[in-house]
Short mmCIF file of C-alpha atoms and ligand atoms in Angstrom, two decimals:
data_model
loop_
_atom_site.label_atom_id
_atom_site.label_comp_id
_atom_site.label_asym_id
_atom_site.label_seq_id
_atom_site.Cartn_x
_atom_site.Cartn_y
_atom_site.Cartn_z
CA MET A 196 43.25 -40.78 61.75
CA PRO A 197 41.77 -40.02 58.29
CA GLY A 198 39.95 -43.69 58.08
CA LEU A 199 38.11 -42.66 61.16
CA ARG A 200 36.60 -39.59 59.56
CA SER A 201 34.00 -41.24 57.90
CA LEU A 202 31.07 -42.42 59.65
CA ARG A 203 31.05 -45.57 58.27
CA ASN A 204 34.57 -46.53 59.60
CA ARG A 205 33.61 -45.09 62.71
CA LEU A 206 30.71 -47.13 63.36
CA ALA A 207 32.33 -50.02 62.24
CA VAL A 208 35.53 -49.58 64.89
CA ILE A 209 32.44 -48.76 67.23
CA PHE A 210 30.67 -51.89 67.02
CA ALA A 211 33.98 -53.93 67.10
CA LEU A 212 35.63 -52.36 70.25
CA ILE A 213 31.92 -52.77 71.78
CA VAL A 214 31.81 -56.83 71.13
CA ALA A 215 35.60 -56.94 71.43
CA GLY A 216 35.09 -55.24 75.13
CA ALA A 217 32.32 -57.92 75.78
CA ILE A 218 34.24 -60.87 74.96
CA GLY A 219 37.31 -59.45 76.91
CA THR A 220 35.05 -59.38 79.74
CA ILE A 221 34.03 -62.45 79.25
CA TYR A 222 37.16 -63.97 78.95
CA LEU A 223 39.14 -62.07 81.56
CA SER A 224 36.19 -62.29 84.39
CA VAL A 225 34.00 -65.06 83.81
CA THR A 226 36.41 -67.73 82.74
CA PRO A 227 38.64 -67.47 86.29
CA ARG A 228 35.03 -66.79 88.27
CA LEU A 229 34.07 -70.10 86.74
CA GLU A 230 36.95 -71.99 87.20
CA ALA A 231 37.59 -70.58 90.97
CA SER A 232 33.71 -71.54 91.60
CA LEU A 233 34.52 -75.23 90.29
CA THR A 234 37.44 -75.69 92.30
CA SER A 235 35.94 -74.38 95.44
CA GLN A 236 32.95 -76.98 94.92
CA ARG A 237 35.19 -79.88 94.31
CA LEU A 238 37.02 -79.24 97.40
CA ASN A 239 33.81 -78.75 99.22
CA GLY A 240 32.88 -82.02 97.77
CA LEU A 241 36.21 -83.60 98.83
CA VAL A 242 36.03 -82.27 102.61
CA GLY A 243 32.27 -83.98 102.83
CA ASP A 244 34.00 -87.31 101.37
CA SER A 245 36.59 -87.16 103.28
CA LYS A 246 34.78 -86.99 106.67
CA ARG A 247 32.43 -89.91 105.33
CA TYR A 248 35.30 -92.24 104.90
CA LEU A 249 37.38 -90.96 107.18
CA PRO A 250 36.27 -93.85 109.82
CA THR A 251 37.11 -96.36 107.21
CA VAL A 252 40.71 -95.61 107.17
CA ALA A 253 40.88 -94.53 111.33
CA ARG A 254 40.32 -97.84 111.91
CA VAL A 255 43.53 -99.28 110.79
CA LEU A 256 46.04 -96.22 112.50
CA PRO A 257 48.42 -95.71 114.54
CA ALA A 258 50.42 -98.24 112.55
CA ASN A 259 51.98 -100.02 115.19
CA ASP A 260 53.53 -103.07 113.53
CA PRO A 261 55.60 -105.53 115.81
CA GLN A 262 59.18 -104.96 115.79
CA HIS A 263 61.47 -107.00 113.85
CA VAL A 264 63.29 -109.83 115.81
CA THR A 265 67.09 -110.30 115.30
CA VAL A 266 68.27 -113.85 115.73
CA ASP A 267 71.15 -113.99 118.08
CA ALA A 268 73.88 -116.27 116.55
CA LYS A 269 75.74 -117.29 119.40
CA ALA A 270 72.50 -118.10 121.48
CA PRO A 271 71.54 -122.03 121.81
CA LYS A 272 69.88 -123.43 118.88
CA ALA A 273 66.51 -124.01 120.45
CA ILE A 274 66.51 -120.05 121.53
CA ARG A 275 67.60 -119.41 117.86
CA GLU A 276 64.92 -121.44 116.30
CA GLU A 277 62.55 -119.72 118.80
CA GLN A 278 63.67 -116.28 117.86
CA ALA A 279 63.68 -117.18 113.88
CA ALA A 280 59.91 -118.69 114.55
CA GLU A 281 59.12 -115.30 116.11
CA GLY A 282 60.27 -113.18 113.65
CA LYS A 283 58.34 -115.11 110.83
CA ARG A 284 55.25 -114.40 113.23
CA ARG A 285 55.66 -111.06 113.37
CA VAL A 286 56.86 -110.51 109.83
CA ALA A 287 53.53 -112.09 108.71
CA GLN A 288 52.06 -109.90 111.18
CA SER A 289 53.01 -106.83 109.56
CA LYS A 290 52.23 -107.98 106.43
CA ARG A 291 48.81 -108.62 107.37
CA ASN A 292 48.87 -104.81 108.98
CA ARG A 293 49.85 -103.65 105.70
CA ASP A 294 47.24 -105.61 103.66
CA ARG A 295 44.65 -104.46 106.25
CA ARG A 296 45.67 -100.40 105.63
CA GLU A 297 46.07 -100.71 101.92
CA LYS A 298 42.43 -102.40 101.50
CA ALA A 299 41.00 -99.88 103.82
CA THR A 300 42.91 -96.84 101.85
CA ARG A 301 41.66 -98.55 98.70
CA ARG A 302 38.12 -98.80 100.10
CA ALA A 303 38.16 -95.19 101.33
CA ALA A 304 39.70 -94.12 97.60
CA ASP A 305 36.96 -95.93 95.85
CA ALA A 306 34.15 -94.65 97.77
CA SER A 307 35.45 -91.15 97.34
CA GLY A 308 36.88 -91.44 93.87
CA ALA A 309 39.94 -89.58 95.11
CA GLU A 310 43.46 -90.42 96.04
CA VAL A 311 44.17 -91.42 99.77
CA ILE A 312 47.48 -91.47 101.32
CA ILE A 313 47.43 -92.32 105.41
CA TYR A 314 50.30 -91.33 107.42
CA THR A 315 50.67 -92.71 111.25
CA VAL A 316 52.67 -90.48 113.94
CA ALA A 317 55.93 -91.93 114.76
CA ALA A 318 58.61 -91.20 116.91
CA LEU A 319 60.72 -89.34 114.29
CA GLY A 320 57.67 -87.66 112.48
CA PRO A 321 54.61 -88.57 110.76
CA PHE A 322 54.88 -91.34 107.33
CA ALA A 323 53.04 -92.60 104.89
CA VAL A 324 52.19 -96.09 105.39
CA ALA A 325 49.68 -96.39 102.83
CA ASP A 326 48.66 -94.89 99.23
CA SER A 327 45.69 -95.74 97.36
CA LYS A 328 47.87 -95.10 94.12
CA PRO A 329 51.45 -96.00 94.83
CA GLY A 330 53.88 -94.76 92.07
CA ASP A 331 51.13 -92.78 90.50
CA GLY A 332 49.02 -89.68 91.35
CA VAL A 333 50.29 -87.40 93.61
CA SER A 334 53.65 -88.10 95.53
CA GLN A 335 53.97 -88.21 99.28
CA ASN A 336 56.29 -85.60 99.39
CA ASP A 337 53.61 -83.38 98.08
CA VAL A 338 51.32 -83.61 100.72
CA ARG A 339 52.98 -84.67 103.65
CA GLU A 340 53.43 -81.28 104.89
CA LEU A 341 49.67 -81.00 104.98
CA ALA A 342 49.27 -84.13 106.75
CA VAL A 343 52.12 -83.04 109.37
CA GLN A 344 49.96 -79.90 109.91
CA ALA A 345 46.69 -81.72 110.47
CA ILE A 346 48.46 -83.82 112.96
CA LYS A 347 49.71 -80.91 114.62
CA THR A 348 46.69 -78.50 115.07
CA HIS A 349 44.14 -81.73 115.13
CA ARG A 350 42.37 -80.08 112.26
CA GLU A 351 41.18 -80.67 109.23
CA VAL A 352 43.49 -78.59 106.41
CA THR A 353 42.68 -78.22 102.76
CA ARG A 354 44.75 -77.04 99.98
CA THR A 355 44.78 -76.32 96.66
CA GLY A 356 47.45 -76.02 94.32
CA PRO A 357 50.08 -77.87 92.23
CA THR A 358 51.44 -81.20 92.52
CA SER A 359 53.70 -83.54 90.79
CA ALA A 360 50.18 -84.91 89.45
CA GLY A 361 49.07 -81.38 88.30
CA ARG A 362 46.78 -79.09 90.02
CA GLN A 363 44.60 -80.88 92.66
CA VAL A 364 42.50 -80.25 95.68
CA MET A 365 43.79 -81.65 98.86
CA VAL A 366 42.02 -82.59 102.35
CA ALA A 367 44.03 -83.86 105.23
CA GLN A 368 42.05 -85.06 108.37
CA PRO A 369 43.94 -86.04 111.46
CA THR A 370 42.37 -89.11 112.98
CA PHE A 371 42.24 -90.16 116.93
CA ASP A 372 41.94 -93.19 118.92
CA GLU A 373 39.30 -93.66 121.80
CA GLU A 374 41.02 -91.69 124.18
CA HIS A 375 41.24 -89.03 121.75
CA HIS A 376 44.89 -88.91 121.30
CA VAL A 377 45.97 -88.12 117.56
CA THR A 378 46.93 -91.29 115.76
CA GLY A 379 47.79 -89.95 112.13
CA ALA A 380 46.35 -88.22 109.28
CA ALA A 381 44.32 -89.20 106.10
CA VAL A 382 45.01 -87.12 103.13
CA PHE A 383 42.25 -87.29 100.20
CA ALA A 384 43.60 -85.68 96.65
CA ASP A 385 41.70 -85.06 93.67
CA SER A 386 42.77 -83.81 90.29
CA LEU A 387 41.40 -80.53 88.98
CA SER A 388 42.40 -81.61 85.31
CA ASP A 389 38.66 -82.02 84.05
CA VAL A 390 37.72 -78.71 85.73
CA GLN A 391 40.62 -77.29 83.90
CA ASP A 392 40.11 -78.90 80.78
CA ASN A 393 36.18 -78.14 80.91
CA VAL A 394 37.29 -74.20 81.78
CA GLY A 395 39.50 -74.43 78.73
CA LEU A 396 37.05 -75.66 76.68
CA ILE A 397 34.89 -72.51 77.59
CA ARG A 398 37.80 -70.63 77.22
CA ARG A 399 38.31 -71.87 73.46
CA GLN A 400 34.63 -71.56 72.87
CA VAL A 401 34.50 -68.13 74.16
CA LEU A 402 37.54 -67.00 71.69
CA ILE A 403 35.76 -68.62 68.58
CA SER A 404 32.88 -67.64 69.11
CA GLY A 405 33.71 -64.13 70.27
CA GLY A 406 35.90 -64.10 66.99
CA ILE A 407 33.22 -65.22 64.58
CA ALA A 408 30.74 -62.22 66.70
CA LEU A 409 33.68 -59.58 65.77
CA PHE A 410 33.47 -60.34 62.62
CA ILE A 411 29.92 -60.37 61.88
CA ALA A 412 29.64 -57.35 63.94
CA VAL A 413 32.63 -55.60 61.99
CA LEU A 414 30.72 -56.60 58.99
CA ALA A 415 27.28 -55.62 59.98
CA GLY A 416 28.39 -52.16 61.60
CA TYR A 417 30.47 -51.64 58.09
CA LEU A 418 27.22 -52.57 55.92
CA VAL A 419 24.65 -50.71 58.12
CA ALA A 420 26.96 -47.58 58.13
CA ARG A 421 27.77 -47.87 54.52
CA ALA A 422 23.90 -47.92 53.48
CA LEU A 423 23.31 -45.01 56.49
CA ALA A 424 25.94 -43.32 54.68
CA ALA A 425 24.87 -43.49 51.38
CA ARG A 426 21.36 -41.82 52.45
CA VAL A 427 23.36 -39.35 53.95
CA LYS A 428 25.21 -38.65 50.99
CA ARG A 429 22.23 -38.46 48.68
CA LEU A 430 20.67 -35.51 51.53
CA GLU A 431 24.14 -33.86 51.30
CA ALA A 432 24.24 -33.68 47.79
CA ALA A 433 20.66 -32.24 47.67
CA ALA A 434 21.05 -29.81 50.00
CA ARG A 435 24.57 -28.49 48.32
CA LYS A 436 22.16 -28.01 45.19
CA VAL A 437 19.37 -25.96 47.42
CA ALA A 438 22.51 -23.94 48.67
CA ALA A 439 23.49 -23.39 44.77
CA GLY A 440 19.91 -21.94 44.37
CA ASP A 441 18.52 -25.17 42.49
CA PHE A 442 14.90 -26.19 44.22
CA SER A 443 14.16 -28.21 41.12
CA GLN A 444 14.54 -31.72 42.43
CA PRO A 445 12.15 -33.02 45.06
CA ILE A 446 14.00 -34.93 48.00
CA ARG A 447 11.95 -38.19 48.64
CA ALA A 448 11.73 -39.76 51.66
CA ASP A 449 13.12 -43.27 51.15
CA ALA A 450 11.80 -44.87 54.45
CA ASP A 451 9.85 -44.32 57.63
CA ASP A 452 13.04 -43.61 59.83
CA GLU A 453 14.91 -40.65 61.42
CA LEU A 454 16.67 -40.35 58.36
CA GLY A 455 13.35 -40.72 55.96
CA ARG A 456 11.91 -38.38 58.53
CA LEU A 457 14.93 -35.74 57.78
CA ALA A 458 14.79 -36.23 53.87
CA ALA A 459 10.83 -34.89 54.81
CA ALA A 460 12.03 -31.79 56.57
CA PHE A 461 14.35 -31.40 54.40
CA ASP A 462 11.95 -31.26 51.45
CA ASP A 463 9.57 -29.13 53.15
CA MET A 464 12.41 -26.87 53.83
CA GLN A 465 13.30 -26.92 50.38
CA ASN A 466 9.70 -26.19 49.12
CA GLN A 467 9.45 -23.48 51.46
CA LEU A 468 12.62 -21.63 50.19
CA ALA A 469 11.64 -22.23 46.60
CA ARG A 470 8.43 -20.45 47.70
CA LEU A 471 10.33 -17.59 49.29
CA ASP A 472 12.49 -17.34 46.19
CA ARG A 473 9.53 -17.21 43.88
CA ALA A 474 7.84 -14.65 46.25
CA ARG A 475 11.45 -12.38 46.46
CA LYS A 476 11.92 -12.68 42.63
CA GLN A 477 8.25 -11.33 42.35
CA PHE A 478 8.42 -9.23 45.02
CA ILE A 479 11.29 -7.19 42.91
CA ALA A 480 9.64 -7.48 39.92
CA SER A 481 6.50 -6.02 41.00
CA ALA A 482 8.30 -3.49 42.95
CA SER A 483 10.50 -1.97 40.19
CA HIS A 484 7.40 -2.20 38.11
CA GLU A 485 5.63 -0.17 40.50
CA LEU A 486 8.49 2.52 40.54
CA ARG A 487 9.19 2.24 36.72
CA THR A 488 5.53 3.38 35.82
CA PRO A 489 5.40 6.58 37.60
CA ILE A 490 8.77 7.61 36.64
CA PHE A 491 8.08 7.06 32.71
CA SER A 492 4.86 9.03 33.12
CA LEU A 493 6.96 11.91 35.04
CA GLY A 494 9.62 11.57 32.26
CA GLY A 495 6.86 11.74 29.83
CA PHE A 496 5.09 14.99 31.73
CA LEU A 497 8.64 16.96 31.86
CA GLU A 498 9.27 16.44 28.05
CA LEU A 499 6.07 17.95 27.41
CA LEU A 500 6.75 20.81 29.82
CA ALA A 501 9.67 21.88 28.10
CA ASP A 502 7.43 22.58 25.37
CA GLU A 503 7.39 26.56 25.60
CA ASP A 504 4.08 27.31 23.76
CA LEU A 505 1.74 25.44 26.11
CA ASP A 506 -1.07 27.82 27.38
CA GLU A 507 -1.24 28.04 31.18
CA GLU A 508 -4.32 25.60 31.97
CA THR A 509 -2.80 22.82 30.34
CA ARG A 510 0.42 23.66 31.94
CA ARG A 511 -1.06 23.69 35.61
CA GLN A 512 -2.89 20.09 34.48
CA PHE A 513 0.49 18.73 33.78
CA LEU A 514 1.87 19.78 37.31
CA ASP A 515 -1.09 18.45 38.94
CA GLN A 516 -0.65 14.89 37.32
CA ILE A 517 3.19 15.09 37.85
CA ARG A 518 2.16 16.04 41.61
CA GLY A 519 0.11 13.05 41.48
CA GLN A 520 2.73 10.51 40.61
CA VAL A 521 5.20 12.09 42.83
CA ASP A 522 2.76 11.59 45.76
CA ARG A 523 2.46 7.94 44.63
CA MET A 524 6.02 7.50 44.35
CA ARG A 525 6.34 8.74 47.76
CA ASN A 526 3.82 6.51 49.26
CA LEU A 527 5.07 3.56 47.64
CA SER A 528 8.63 4.12 48.99
CA VAL A 529 7.43 4.59 52.52
CA GLU A 530 5.10 1.36 51.89
CA LEU A 531 7.79 -0.52 50.49
CA LEU A 532 10.34 0.43 53.66
CA ASP A 533 7.77 -0.31 56.17
CA LEU A 534 7.08 -3.77 54.66
CA SER A 535 11.04 -4.63 53.85
CA ARG A 536 11.49 -3.23 57.76
CA LEU A 537 8.46 -5.46 59.01
CA GLU A 538 9.75 -8.60 57.13
CA ALA A 539 12.86 -7.86 58.37
CA GLY A 540 11.55 -7.81 62.04
CA ALA A 541 13.30 -4.34 62.54
CA LEU A 542 10.47 -2.29 63.26
CA GLU A 543 10.38 -1.28 66.77
CA LEU A 544 6.81 -0.95 68.49
CA ARG A 545 6.62 1.49 71.06
CA PRO A 546 3.65 0.51 73.31
CA GLU A 547 2.02 3.16 75.61
CA PRO A 548 -1.38 2.97 77.21
CA THR A 549 -3.47 4.43 74.70
CA ASP A 550 -7.25 5.39 74.82
CA VAL A 551 -8.44 3.12 71.37
CA GLY A 552 -11.57 4.85 70.96
CA GLN A 553 -9.95 8.11 71.29
CA LEU A 554 -7.76 6.73 68.69
CA ALA A 555 -10.56 5.91 65.97
CA ARG A 556 -11.76 8.92 66.53
CA GLU A 557 -9.13 11.17 65.47
CA VAL A 558 -8.32 8.65 62.46
CA ALA A 559 -11.69 8.80 61.31
CA ALA A 560 -11.54 12.41 61.80
CA GLU A 561 -8.41 12.57 59.41
CA PHE A 562 -10.26 11.18 56.68
CA THR A 563 -13.24 13.76 56.49
CA PRO A 564 -11.97 15.63 53.63
CA ALA A 565 -11.47 12.38 51.36
CA ALA A 566 -14.94 10.82 52.84
CA THR A 567 -16.34 14.21 51.46
CA ARG A 568 -14.75 14.05 48.10
CA HIS A 569 -16.41 10.43 47.73
CA ARG A 570 -19.68 11.65 49.15
CA SER A 571 -19.62 9.38 52.00
CA GLU A 572 -19.98 9.56 55.42
CA VAL A 573 -17.45 8.05 58.24
CA THR A 574 -19.42 7.05 61.23
CA LEU A 575 -18.37 6.09 64.75
CA ASP A 576 -19.85 3.29 67.19
CA LEU A 577 -18.12 3.74 70.21
CA ARG A 578 -19.35 3.82 73.60
CA PRO A 579 -18.27 7.44 75.38
CA ASP A 580 -16.29 5.62 77.94
CA PRO A 581 -12.34 5.16 76.95
CA ILE A 582 -11.32 1.61 75.92
CA GLU A 583 -7.75 1.63 77.43
CA LEU A 584 -5.13 -0.40 75.67
CA GLU A 585 -1.16 -0.78 75.99
CA CYS A 586 -0.29 -0.52 72.57
CA ASP A 587 1.74 1.41 69.81
CA PRO A 588 -0.76 3.88 68.96
CA GLU A 589 1.11 5.02 65.97
CA ARG A 590 0.79 1.56 64.44
CA VAL A 591 -2.38 0.86 65.50
CA ALA A 592 -3.44 4.50 63.56
CA GLN A 593 -1.73 3.13 60.77
CA VAL A 594 -3.62 -0.06 60.21
CA LEU A 595 -6.83 1.98 60.57
CA ARG A 596 -5.48 4.68 57.85
CA ILE A 597 -4.80 1.33 55.75
CA LEU A 598 -8.54 -0.11 56.17
CA LEU A 599 -10.36 3.63 55.90
CA ASP A 600 -8.36 4.19 52.78
CA ASN A 601 -9.40 1.18 51.28
CA ALA A 602 -13.25 1.30 52.44
CA LEU A 603 -13.14 4.73 50.56
CA ARG A 604 -10.78 3.45 47.64
CA HIS A 605 -12.56 0.18 46.60
CA THR A 606 -15.91 1.15 46.97
CA PRO A 607 -18.33 3.25 44.66
CA PRO A 608 -18.95 6.79 45.78
CA GLY A 609 -21.66 7.37 48.30
CA THR A 610 -20.90 4.20 50.47
CA GLY A 611 -21.39 4.49 54.24
CA VAL A 612 -17.95 3.48 56.50
CA ARG A 613 -18.62 2.57 59.82
CA VAL A 614 -15.70 2.29 62.42
CA SER A 615 -16.11 0.68 65.71
CA ALA A 616 -14.11 -0.25 68.57
CA ASN A 617 -14.85 -2.38 71.79
CA ARG A 618 -13.41 -4.60 74.18
CA SER A 619 -14.80 -8.24 74.88
CA ASN A 620 -13.25 -11.65 76.30
CA GLY A 621 -9.81 -9.91 76.72
CA HIS A 622 -9.36 -8.94 73.85
CA VAL A 623 -9.75 -5.20 71.84
CA ARG A 624 -11.54 -5.15 68.36
CA LEU A 625 -11.16 -2.45 66.30
CA GLU A 626 -14.00 -2.81 62.95
CA VAL A 627 -13.71 -0.80 59.68
CA SER A 628 -16.92 -1.79 57.51
CA ASP A 629 -18.33 -0.43 54.17
CA ARG A 630 -21.20 -1.01 52.08
CA GLY A 631 -19.33 -1.54 48.98
CA LEU A 632 -19.65 -3.99 46.18
CA GLY A 633 -17.45 -6.41 48.80
CA ILE A 634 -14.22 -8.35 47.49
CA LYS A 635 -14.73 -10.82 44.71
CA HIS A 636 -14.60 -14.15 46.14
CA GLN A 637 -11.40 -15.24 44.16
CA ASN A 638 -9.52 -12.62 45.28
CA MET A 639 -10.08 -13.51 49.04
CA PRO A 640 -7.18 -15.43 49.46
CA HIS A 641 -4.80 -13.19 47.83
CA ILE A 642 -5.75 -9.48 49.15
CA PHE A 643 -3.44 -9.74 52.09
CA GLU A 644 -0.49 -10.59 49.50
CA PRO A 645 2.32 -7.93 48.94
CA PHE A 646 1.48 -6.10 45.45
CA PHE A 647 -2.22 -7.69 45.24
CA THR A 648 -4.10 -5.00 43.86
CA SER A 649 -7.56 -5.67 42.07
CA ASN A 650 -8.11 -1.86 41.44
CA GLU A 651 -6.03 -0.37 38.85
CA GLU A 652 -7.53 2.84 38.55
CA ALA A 653 -7.11 3.06 42.09
CA GLN A 654 -3.62 3.23 41.59
CA GLY A 655 -2.21 1.35 44.67
CA ALA A 656 0.20 -0.86 45.03
CA GLY A 657 -1.08 -3.56 46.77
CA LEU A 658 0.95 -3.04 49.67
CA GLY A 659 -1.63 -1.67 52.14
CA LEU A 660 -2.89 -5.14 53.57
CA ALA A 661 0.03 -6.72 53.43
CA ILE A 662 1.42 -3.72 55.93
CA ALA A 663 -1.58 -4.08 57.76
CA ARG A 664 -1.44 -8.09 58.53
CA GLU A 665 2.43 -7.95 59.04
CA LEU A 666 1.54 -5.06 61.70
CA ALA A 667 -1.43 -7.12 63.55
CA ASP A 668 0.85 -10.03 63.51
CA ARG A 669 3.82 -7.98 65.17
CA MET A 670 1.32 -6.37 68.02
CA HIS A 671 0.37 -10.26 68.50
CA GLY A 672 -3.28 -9.53 67.13
CA ARG A 673 -5.25 -10.53 63.64
CA LEU A 674 -6.18 -8.99 60.88
CA THR A 675 -9.60 -10.75 59.44
CA VAL A 676 -12.34 -9.89 56.76
CA ARG A 677 -15.61 -10.99 56.02
CA SER A 678 -17.23 -9.66 52.97
CA ILE A 679 -20.15 -10.23 50.63
CA PRO A 680 -21.86 -7.48 48.37
CA GLY A 681 -22.67 -4.76 50.26
CA ALA A 682 -20.83 -5.41 53.61
CA THR A 683 -17.21 -5.82 53.97
CA THR A 684 -15.86 -5.75 57.55
CA PHE A 685 -12.26 -5.72 58.51
CA SER A 686 -11.39 -6.56 61.86
CA LEU A 687 -8.45 -5.54 63.68
CA VAL A 688 -8.14 -8.05 67.07
CA LEU A 689 -5.83 -6.70 69.77
CA PRO A 690 -4.55 -8.90 73.19
CA SER A 691 -5.30 -6.85 76.28
N1 ATP B 715 -13.12 -2.27 51.45
C1 ATP B 715 -12.64 -2.77 50.26
N2 ATP B 715 -13.66 -3.44 49.45
C2 ATP B 715 -13.55 -3.87 48.63
N3 ATP B 715 -12.21 -4.18 48.28
C3 ATP B 715 -11.03 -4.26 49.22
C4 ATP B 715 -11.54 -3.25 50.05
N4 ATP B 715 -10.49 -3.48 50.77
C5 ATP B 715 -9.64 -4.09 49.93
N5 ATP B 715 -9.83 -4.35 49.01
C6 ATP B 715 -9.22 -5.09 47.60
O1 ATP B 715 -8.01 -5.91 48.31
C7 ATP B 715 -6.88 -5.29 47.61
C8 ATP B 715 -5.82 -5.19 48.48
O2 ATP B 715 -5.64 -3.93 48.92
P1 ATP B 715 -4.50 -3.16 49.33
O3 ATP B 715 -4.62 -2.39 50.25
O4 ATP B 715 -3.31 -4.49 50.17
O5 ATP B 715 -4.02 -2.75 47.85
P2 ATP B 715 -3.93 -1.20 47.30
O6 ATP B 715 -5.32 -0.38 48.12
O7 ATP B 715 -4.86 -1.74 46.09
O8 ATP B 715 -3.02 -0.85 46.98
P3 ATP B 715 -2.39 0.27 48.33
O9 ATP B 715 -3.01 -0.01 49.58
O10 ATP B 715 -1.05 -0.20 48.48
O11 ATP B 715 -2.30 1.53 48.12
C9 ATP B 715 -7.20 -3.99 46.62
O12 ATP B 715 -6.82 -3.93 45.87
C10 ATP B 715 -8.78 -4.33 46.76
O13 ATP B 715 -9.43 -5.28 45.40
MG1 MG B 716 -4.90 -0.17 50.16
#
């Protein structure tokens, strides 16, 4: 469904479903249970009442009224009169009996608050002899079967169900005489209309308040989701801008919640991307500048060499210059390649067991000619026993070369250079120190950045320390520097 694709609508629908589910559960499961429990309470109450007030009606059962007397028309007058008098007496007796039964029934009904109908046993089956609400309430047909059952089983019988007077709870209690013969049954019936009214009221209330809750939930869900969606939209717009390369607009965190924190993280990411973008542009600009300079200079020398009147000495000087520029370009291209490989993570390390002391000795030896030219001496500060380390010897040597090259290139002639290697606290520490003028305080934060170089005469590209630090990182080590005038020390610390 297209409408449900938006977070806003989806949240509103989910809110609505949850509330509707809760209301449906209350309506369909709680209210029937409430009704059942109220009904059973009412039935239990009626059972208790029926037991309590049964003796009131048991006294007037069985209802054995005197038989009617028929006056024999053919009999002598004296006998007829006697028969008539007996008939009257019996009628009066029956009426008294009926009054007693009705009174007892009414009393039991008034005390229990239920309708009471009493049945007596007779040859043709039980029949009702008194009803506390004749012509009203439950009909005798409704409860006759209950009375019959109570009389037959000698036990209390209960029933809940529809009658001609609506839903009722009914209890039939058998009655007994002194010899424990069953004499009849009393049926107590109580209307459930108030229970139904109450449950109906609760149902209506549930539906009405449920409807209101549903409306509020949908509205609140919609509004909350709309507010959230607006904030997400703002982030989306910002993301698209960044994707298009526009880092200019800061993304402000509008609240200290999850979305606010996302915005803050997004802002950090944008700043980082902007920094990287600047660095990339600067890197390309610096790299092309570094390449352009020697190429122009080479072009110039080639033109000069084309002059046929050149004497041999000048030509040789030009060729030396050309060789120097070509060397510079070769170094630069190797360094650029190294750096880009390192930054892309494409440089593969080949660790092997290495004696780092021996390695330092060999690299230092490579620099003997350069040191001599510089009128300096490279001294070694090493213990005689080997310093074994699992590392890529080529890469460690590369770092040492970069450091030694700097120590000889960025210091005045005659500086002593010291190379040391030792193991301490689970680390191997390689150090290259010189007694040159040191690194200027303001340059300290930048010397490890690509293309940072302070020494134009030395004609470096400023990539050496950037490469050395990347290499140290790749070997899980650290490259640090301490420098004061007269003492500069670079330390490469590798885990062992
Ligand atoms: N031992 C040192 N004494 C004084 N300054 C140093 C020393 N080592 C490095 N520096 C400073 O740090 C800067 C950066 O050194 P880095 O090796 O990265 O570049 P570079 O030597 O100028 O050029 P490249 O190494 O690419 O040929 C140098 O230009 C220099 O100013
Ligand atoms: Mg260098």
